[in-house]
PDB file of C-alpha atoms in Angstrom:
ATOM      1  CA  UNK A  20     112.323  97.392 108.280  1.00  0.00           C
ATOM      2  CA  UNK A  21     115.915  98.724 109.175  1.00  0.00           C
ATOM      3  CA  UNK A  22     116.940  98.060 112.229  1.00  0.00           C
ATOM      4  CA  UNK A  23     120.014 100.619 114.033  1.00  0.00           C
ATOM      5  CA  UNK A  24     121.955  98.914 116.658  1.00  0.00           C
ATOM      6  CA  UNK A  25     125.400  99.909 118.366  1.00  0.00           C
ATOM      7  CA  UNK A  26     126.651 100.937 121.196  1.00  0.00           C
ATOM      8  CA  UNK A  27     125.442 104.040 123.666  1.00  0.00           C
ATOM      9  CA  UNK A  28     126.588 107.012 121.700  1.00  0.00           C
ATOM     10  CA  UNK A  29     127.221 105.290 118.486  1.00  0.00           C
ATOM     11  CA  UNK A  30     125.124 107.914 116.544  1.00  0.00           C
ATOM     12  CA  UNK A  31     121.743 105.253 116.061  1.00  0.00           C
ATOM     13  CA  UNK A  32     119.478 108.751 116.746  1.00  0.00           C
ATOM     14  CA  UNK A  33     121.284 110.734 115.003  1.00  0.00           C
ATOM     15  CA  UNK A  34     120.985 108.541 111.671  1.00  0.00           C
ATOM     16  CA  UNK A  35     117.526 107.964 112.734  1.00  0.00           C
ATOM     17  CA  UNK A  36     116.579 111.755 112.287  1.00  0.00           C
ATOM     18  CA  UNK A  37     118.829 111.774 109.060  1.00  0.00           C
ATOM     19  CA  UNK A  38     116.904 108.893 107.696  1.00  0.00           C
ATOM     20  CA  UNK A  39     113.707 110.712 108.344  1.00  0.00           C
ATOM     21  CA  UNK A  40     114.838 113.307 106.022  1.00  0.00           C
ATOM     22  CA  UNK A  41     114.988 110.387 103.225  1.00  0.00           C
ATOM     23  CA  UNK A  42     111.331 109.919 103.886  1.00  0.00           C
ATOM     24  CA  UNK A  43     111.832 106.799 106.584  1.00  0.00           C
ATOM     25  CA  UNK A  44     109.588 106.633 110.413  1.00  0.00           C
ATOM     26  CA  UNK A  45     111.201 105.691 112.949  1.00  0.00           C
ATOM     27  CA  UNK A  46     110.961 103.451 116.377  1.00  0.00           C
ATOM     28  CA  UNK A  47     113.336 104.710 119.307  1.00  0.00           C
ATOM     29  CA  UNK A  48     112.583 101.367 121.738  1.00  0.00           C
ATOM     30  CA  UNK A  49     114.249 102.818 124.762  1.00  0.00           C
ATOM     31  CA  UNK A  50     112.086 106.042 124.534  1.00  0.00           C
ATOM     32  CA  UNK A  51     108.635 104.285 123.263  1.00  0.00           C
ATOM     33  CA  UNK A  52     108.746 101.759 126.281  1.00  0.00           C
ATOM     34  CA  UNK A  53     109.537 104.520 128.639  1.00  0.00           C
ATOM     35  CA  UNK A  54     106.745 106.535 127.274  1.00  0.00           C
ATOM     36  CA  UNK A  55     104.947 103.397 127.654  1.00  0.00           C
ATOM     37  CA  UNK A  56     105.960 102.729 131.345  1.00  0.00           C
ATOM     38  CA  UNK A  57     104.723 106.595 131.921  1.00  0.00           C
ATOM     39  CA  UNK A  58     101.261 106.139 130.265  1.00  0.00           C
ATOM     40  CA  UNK A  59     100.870 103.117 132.128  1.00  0.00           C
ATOM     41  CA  UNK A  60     101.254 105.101 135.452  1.00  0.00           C
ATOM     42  CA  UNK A  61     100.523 101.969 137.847  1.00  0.00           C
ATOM     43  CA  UNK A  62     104.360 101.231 139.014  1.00  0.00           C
ATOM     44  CA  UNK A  63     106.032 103.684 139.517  1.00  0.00           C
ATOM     45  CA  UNK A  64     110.292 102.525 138.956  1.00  0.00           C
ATOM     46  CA  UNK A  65     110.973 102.065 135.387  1.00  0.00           C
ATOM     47  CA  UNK A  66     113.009  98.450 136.406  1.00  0.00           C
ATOM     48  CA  UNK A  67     109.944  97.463 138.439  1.00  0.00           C
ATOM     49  CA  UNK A  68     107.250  98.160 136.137  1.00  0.00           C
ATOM     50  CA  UNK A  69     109.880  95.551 133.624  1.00  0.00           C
ATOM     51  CA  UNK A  70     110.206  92.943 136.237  1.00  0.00           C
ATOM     52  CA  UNK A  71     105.812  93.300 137.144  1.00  0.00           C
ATOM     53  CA  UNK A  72     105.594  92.824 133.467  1.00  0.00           C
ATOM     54  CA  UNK A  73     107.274  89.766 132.777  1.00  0.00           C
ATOM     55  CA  UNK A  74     105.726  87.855 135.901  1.00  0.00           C
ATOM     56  CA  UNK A  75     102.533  88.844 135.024  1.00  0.00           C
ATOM     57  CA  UNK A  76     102.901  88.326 130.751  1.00  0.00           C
ATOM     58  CA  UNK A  77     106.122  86.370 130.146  1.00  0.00           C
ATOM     59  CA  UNK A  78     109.824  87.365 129.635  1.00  0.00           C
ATOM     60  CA  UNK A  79     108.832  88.972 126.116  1.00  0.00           C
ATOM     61  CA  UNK A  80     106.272  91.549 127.511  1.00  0.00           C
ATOM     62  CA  UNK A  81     108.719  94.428 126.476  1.00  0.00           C
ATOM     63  CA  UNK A  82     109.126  92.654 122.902  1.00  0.00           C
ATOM     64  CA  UNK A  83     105.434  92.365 122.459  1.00  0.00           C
ATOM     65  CA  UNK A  84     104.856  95.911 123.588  1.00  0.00           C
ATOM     66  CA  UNK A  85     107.240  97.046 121.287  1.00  0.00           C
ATOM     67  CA  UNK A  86     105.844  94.792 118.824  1.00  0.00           C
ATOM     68  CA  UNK A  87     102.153  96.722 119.083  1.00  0.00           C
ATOM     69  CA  UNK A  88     104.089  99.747 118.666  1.00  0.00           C
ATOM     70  CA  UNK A  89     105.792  98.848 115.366  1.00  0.00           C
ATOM     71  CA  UNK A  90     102.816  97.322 113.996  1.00  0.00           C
ATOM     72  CA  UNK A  91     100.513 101.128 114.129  1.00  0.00           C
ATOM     73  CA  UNK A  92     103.849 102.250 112.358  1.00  0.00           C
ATOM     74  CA  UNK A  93     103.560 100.140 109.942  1.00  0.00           C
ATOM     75  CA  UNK A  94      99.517 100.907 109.957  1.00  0.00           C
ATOM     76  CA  UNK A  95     100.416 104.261 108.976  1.00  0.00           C
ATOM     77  CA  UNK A  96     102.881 103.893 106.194  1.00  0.00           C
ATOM     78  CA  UNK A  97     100.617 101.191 104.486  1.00  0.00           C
ATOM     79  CA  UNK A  98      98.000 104.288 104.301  1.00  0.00           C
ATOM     80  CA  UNK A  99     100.304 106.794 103.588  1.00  0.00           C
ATOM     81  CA  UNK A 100     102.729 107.388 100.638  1.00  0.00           C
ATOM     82  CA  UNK A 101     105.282 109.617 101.986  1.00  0.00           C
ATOM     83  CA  UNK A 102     106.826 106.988 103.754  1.00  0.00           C
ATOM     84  CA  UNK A 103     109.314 104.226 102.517  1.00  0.00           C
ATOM     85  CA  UNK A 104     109.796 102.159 105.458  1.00  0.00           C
ATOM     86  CA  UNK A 105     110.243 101.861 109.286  1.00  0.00           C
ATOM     87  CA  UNK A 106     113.556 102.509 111.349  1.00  0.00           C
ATOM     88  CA  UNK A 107     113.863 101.062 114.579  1.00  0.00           C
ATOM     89  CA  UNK A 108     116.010 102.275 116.564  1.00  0.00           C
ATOM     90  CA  UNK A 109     118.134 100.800 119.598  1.00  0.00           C
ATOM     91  CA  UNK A 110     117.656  97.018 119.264  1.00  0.00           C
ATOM     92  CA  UNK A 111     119.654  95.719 122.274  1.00  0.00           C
ATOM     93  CA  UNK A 112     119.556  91.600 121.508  1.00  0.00           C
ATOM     94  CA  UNK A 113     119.302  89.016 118.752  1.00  0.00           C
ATOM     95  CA  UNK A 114     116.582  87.788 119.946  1.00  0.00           C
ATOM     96  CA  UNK A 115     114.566  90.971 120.175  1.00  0.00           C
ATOM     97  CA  UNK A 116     115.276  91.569 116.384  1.00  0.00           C
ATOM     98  CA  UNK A 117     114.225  88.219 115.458  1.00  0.00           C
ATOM     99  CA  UNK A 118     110.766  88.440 117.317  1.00  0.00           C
ATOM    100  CA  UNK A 119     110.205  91.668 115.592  1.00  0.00           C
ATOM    101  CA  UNK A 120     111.222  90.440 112.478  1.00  0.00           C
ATOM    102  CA  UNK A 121     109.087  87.283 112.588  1.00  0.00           C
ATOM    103  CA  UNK A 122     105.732  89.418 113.957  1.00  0.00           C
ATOM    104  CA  UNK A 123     106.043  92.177 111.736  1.00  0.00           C
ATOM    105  CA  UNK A 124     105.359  91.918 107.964  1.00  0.00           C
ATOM    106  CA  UNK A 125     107.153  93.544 105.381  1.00  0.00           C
ATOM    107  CA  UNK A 126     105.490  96.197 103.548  1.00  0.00           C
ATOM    108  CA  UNK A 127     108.321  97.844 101.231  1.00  0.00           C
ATOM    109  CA  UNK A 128     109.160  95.015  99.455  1.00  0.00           C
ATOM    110  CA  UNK A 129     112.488  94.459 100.870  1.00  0.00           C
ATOM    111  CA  UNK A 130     113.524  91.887 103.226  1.00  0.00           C
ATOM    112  CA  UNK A 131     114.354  93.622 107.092  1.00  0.00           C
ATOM    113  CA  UNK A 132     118.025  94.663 107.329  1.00  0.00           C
ATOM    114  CA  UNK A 133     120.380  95.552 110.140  1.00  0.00           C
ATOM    115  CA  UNK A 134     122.608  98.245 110.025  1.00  0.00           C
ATOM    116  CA  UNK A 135     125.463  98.483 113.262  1.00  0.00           C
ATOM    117  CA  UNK A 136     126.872 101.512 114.120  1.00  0.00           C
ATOM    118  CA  UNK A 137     130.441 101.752 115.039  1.00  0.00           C
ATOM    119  CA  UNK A 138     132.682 104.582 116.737  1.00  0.00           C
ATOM    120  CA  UNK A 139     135.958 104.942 117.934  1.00  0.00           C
ATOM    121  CA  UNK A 140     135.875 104.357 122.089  1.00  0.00           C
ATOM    122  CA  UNK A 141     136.864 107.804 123.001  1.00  0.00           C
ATOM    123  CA  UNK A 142     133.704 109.838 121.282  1.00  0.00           C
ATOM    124  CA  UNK A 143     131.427 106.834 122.265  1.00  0.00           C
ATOM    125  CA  UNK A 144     132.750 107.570 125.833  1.00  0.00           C
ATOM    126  CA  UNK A 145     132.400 111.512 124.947  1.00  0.00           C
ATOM    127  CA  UNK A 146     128.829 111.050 123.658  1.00  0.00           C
ATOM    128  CA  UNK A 147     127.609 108.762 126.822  1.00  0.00           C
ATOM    129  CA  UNK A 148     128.916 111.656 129.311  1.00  0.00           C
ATOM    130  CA  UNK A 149     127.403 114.441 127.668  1.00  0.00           C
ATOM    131  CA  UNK A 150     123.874 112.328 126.686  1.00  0.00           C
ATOM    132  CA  UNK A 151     123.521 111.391 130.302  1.00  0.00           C
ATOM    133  CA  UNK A 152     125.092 114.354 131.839  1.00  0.00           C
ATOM    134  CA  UNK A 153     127.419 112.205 133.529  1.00  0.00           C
ATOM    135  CA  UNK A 154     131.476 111.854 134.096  1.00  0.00           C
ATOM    136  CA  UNK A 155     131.778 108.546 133.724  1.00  0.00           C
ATOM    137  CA  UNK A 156     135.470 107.943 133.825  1.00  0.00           C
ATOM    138  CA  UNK A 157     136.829 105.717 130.743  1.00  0.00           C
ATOM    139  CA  UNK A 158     137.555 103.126 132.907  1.00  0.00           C
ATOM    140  CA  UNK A 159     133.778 102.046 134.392  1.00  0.00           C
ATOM    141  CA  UNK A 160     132.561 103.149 130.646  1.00  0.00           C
ATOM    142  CA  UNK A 161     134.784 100.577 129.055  1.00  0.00           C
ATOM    143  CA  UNK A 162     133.075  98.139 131.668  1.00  0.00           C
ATOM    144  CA  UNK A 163     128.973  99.294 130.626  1.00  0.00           C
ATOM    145  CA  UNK A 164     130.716  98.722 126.981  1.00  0.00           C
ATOM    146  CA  UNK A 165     131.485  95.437 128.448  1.00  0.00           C
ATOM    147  CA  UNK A 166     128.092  94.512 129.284  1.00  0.00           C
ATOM    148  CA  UNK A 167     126.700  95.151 126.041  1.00  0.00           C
ATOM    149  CA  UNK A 168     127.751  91.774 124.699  1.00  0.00           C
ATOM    150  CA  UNK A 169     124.053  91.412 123.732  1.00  0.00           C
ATOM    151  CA  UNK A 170     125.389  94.049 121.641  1.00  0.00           C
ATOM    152  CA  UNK A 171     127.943  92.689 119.820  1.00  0.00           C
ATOM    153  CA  UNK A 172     126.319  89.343 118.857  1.00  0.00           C
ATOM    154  CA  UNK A 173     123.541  92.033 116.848  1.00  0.00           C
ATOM    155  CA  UNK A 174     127.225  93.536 114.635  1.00  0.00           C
ATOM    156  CA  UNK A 175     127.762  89.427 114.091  1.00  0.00           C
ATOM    157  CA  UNK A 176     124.398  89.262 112.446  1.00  0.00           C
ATOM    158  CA  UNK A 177     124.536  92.215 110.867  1.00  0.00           C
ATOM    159  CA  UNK A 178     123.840  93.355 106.853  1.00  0.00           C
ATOM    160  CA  UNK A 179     125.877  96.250 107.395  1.00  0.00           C
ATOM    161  CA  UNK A 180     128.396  98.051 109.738  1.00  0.00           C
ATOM    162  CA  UNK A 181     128.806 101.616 109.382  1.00  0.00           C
ATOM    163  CA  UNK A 182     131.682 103.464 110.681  1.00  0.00           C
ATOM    164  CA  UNK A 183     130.632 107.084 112.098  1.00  0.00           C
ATOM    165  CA  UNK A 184     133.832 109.174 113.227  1.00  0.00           C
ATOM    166  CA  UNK A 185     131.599 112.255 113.923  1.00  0.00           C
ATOM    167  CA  UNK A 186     131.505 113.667 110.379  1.00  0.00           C
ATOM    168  CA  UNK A 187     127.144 113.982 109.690  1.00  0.00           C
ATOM    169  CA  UNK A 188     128.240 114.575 105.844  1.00  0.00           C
ATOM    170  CA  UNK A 189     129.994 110.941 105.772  1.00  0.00           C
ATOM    171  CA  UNK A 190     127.067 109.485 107.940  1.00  0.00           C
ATOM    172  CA  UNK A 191     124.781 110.826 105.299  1.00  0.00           C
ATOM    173  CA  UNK A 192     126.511 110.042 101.985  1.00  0.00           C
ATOM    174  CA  UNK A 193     127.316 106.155 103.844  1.00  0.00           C
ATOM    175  CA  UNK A 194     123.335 105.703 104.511  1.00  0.00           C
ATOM    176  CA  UNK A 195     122.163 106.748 101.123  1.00  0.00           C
ATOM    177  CA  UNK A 196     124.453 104.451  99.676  1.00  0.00           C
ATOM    178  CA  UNK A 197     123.390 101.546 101.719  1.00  0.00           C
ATOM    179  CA  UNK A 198     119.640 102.257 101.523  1.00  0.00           C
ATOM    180  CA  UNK A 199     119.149 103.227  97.640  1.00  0.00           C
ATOM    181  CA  UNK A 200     122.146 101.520  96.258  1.00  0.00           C
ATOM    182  CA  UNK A 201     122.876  98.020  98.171  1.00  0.00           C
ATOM    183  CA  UNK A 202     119.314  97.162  99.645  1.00  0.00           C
ATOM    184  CA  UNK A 203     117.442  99.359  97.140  1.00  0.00           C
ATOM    185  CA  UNK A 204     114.981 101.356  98.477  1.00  0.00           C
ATOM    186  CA  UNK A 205     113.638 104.021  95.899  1.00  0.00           C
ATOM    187  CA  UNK A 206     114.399 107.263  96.970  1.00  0.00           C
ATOM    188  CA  UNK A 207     111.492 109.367  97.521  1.00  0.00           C
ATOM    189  CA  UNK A 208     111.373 114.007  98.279  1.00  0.00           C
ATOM    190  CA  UNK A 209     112.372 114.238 101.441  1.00  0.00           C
ATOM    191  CA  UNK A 210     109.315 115.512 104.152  1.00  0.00           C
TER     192      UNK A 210
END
């Protein structure tokens, strides 16, 4: 498993969707619990439906949803050969990764790595405001960066740290070397 963590607007979907090109699913948590949340249809705030959860299941009900999730990912690349591994995208704490990585198996061969994804403040800040459709000043986004310290403890523990300054040609040629030269994936035709 790879696992893409940085900051909001760091570029994790982005080299999600290019990674999918080099034959690799992917996992976007935030998304998969929301769609989750939706399916579920019984409380009807987002934050709520969290908080219900982890009274009724424990504090790692999101984990072990996610968990489930991964696991008929990984389902479907053990049956299928155009796949070389899972990406999993948005892991917002240590711990999170760990429980993942302890619950979920291995089935390329090589050991679960975590790539962080770094990028200057100002087109982090850009990125946010136009994802979210916001104007967050830079001010009260410097604070949410702030926050995130879950965030930087994951960049502490990370395999690698990639640097992405907006240019998708670096972002590719960066990822291909980490994947099929350093960890050593075999690259396989893209879908």
């Amino acid at each position: 498993m790879i696992f893409l963590a940085g900051h909001h607007g760091a570029g994790k979907t982005r080299l999600a969707r290019i990674m999918y090109e080099l034959s690799f699913l992917s996992i976007d948590l935030g998304p998969t619990l929301r769609r989750l949340h939706r399916e579920q249809n019984e409380i009807p705030n987002f934050k709520d439906w969290i908080k219900k959860g982890e009274e009724n299941f424990g504090l790692f009900f999101t984990d072990n949803l996610l968990i489930r999730e991964i696991k008929k990912l990984k389902d479907l690349l053990e049956s299928s050969d155009l796949y070389t591994d899972v990406v999993i995208v948005g892991s917002r704490s240590r711990v999170g990764i760990e429980r993942i990585q302890n619950a979920v198996p291995s089935v390329s061969g090589c050991k679960s790595n975590i790539i962080f994804i770094d990028a200057p403040f100002d087109v982090l800040h850009r990125r946010y405001n136009k994802r979210e459709g916001t104007v967050l000043d830079s001010i009260n986004f410097k604070d949410l960066i702030d926050l995130e310290v879950n965030i930087e403890q994951i960049r502490d523990i990370a395999n690698f740290v990639l640097y992405n300054d907006g240019s998708i040609s670096k972002l590719e040629i960066a990822i291909e070397e980490i994947l099929f030269q350093k960890i050593g994936y075999v690259k396989k035709q893209a879908n």
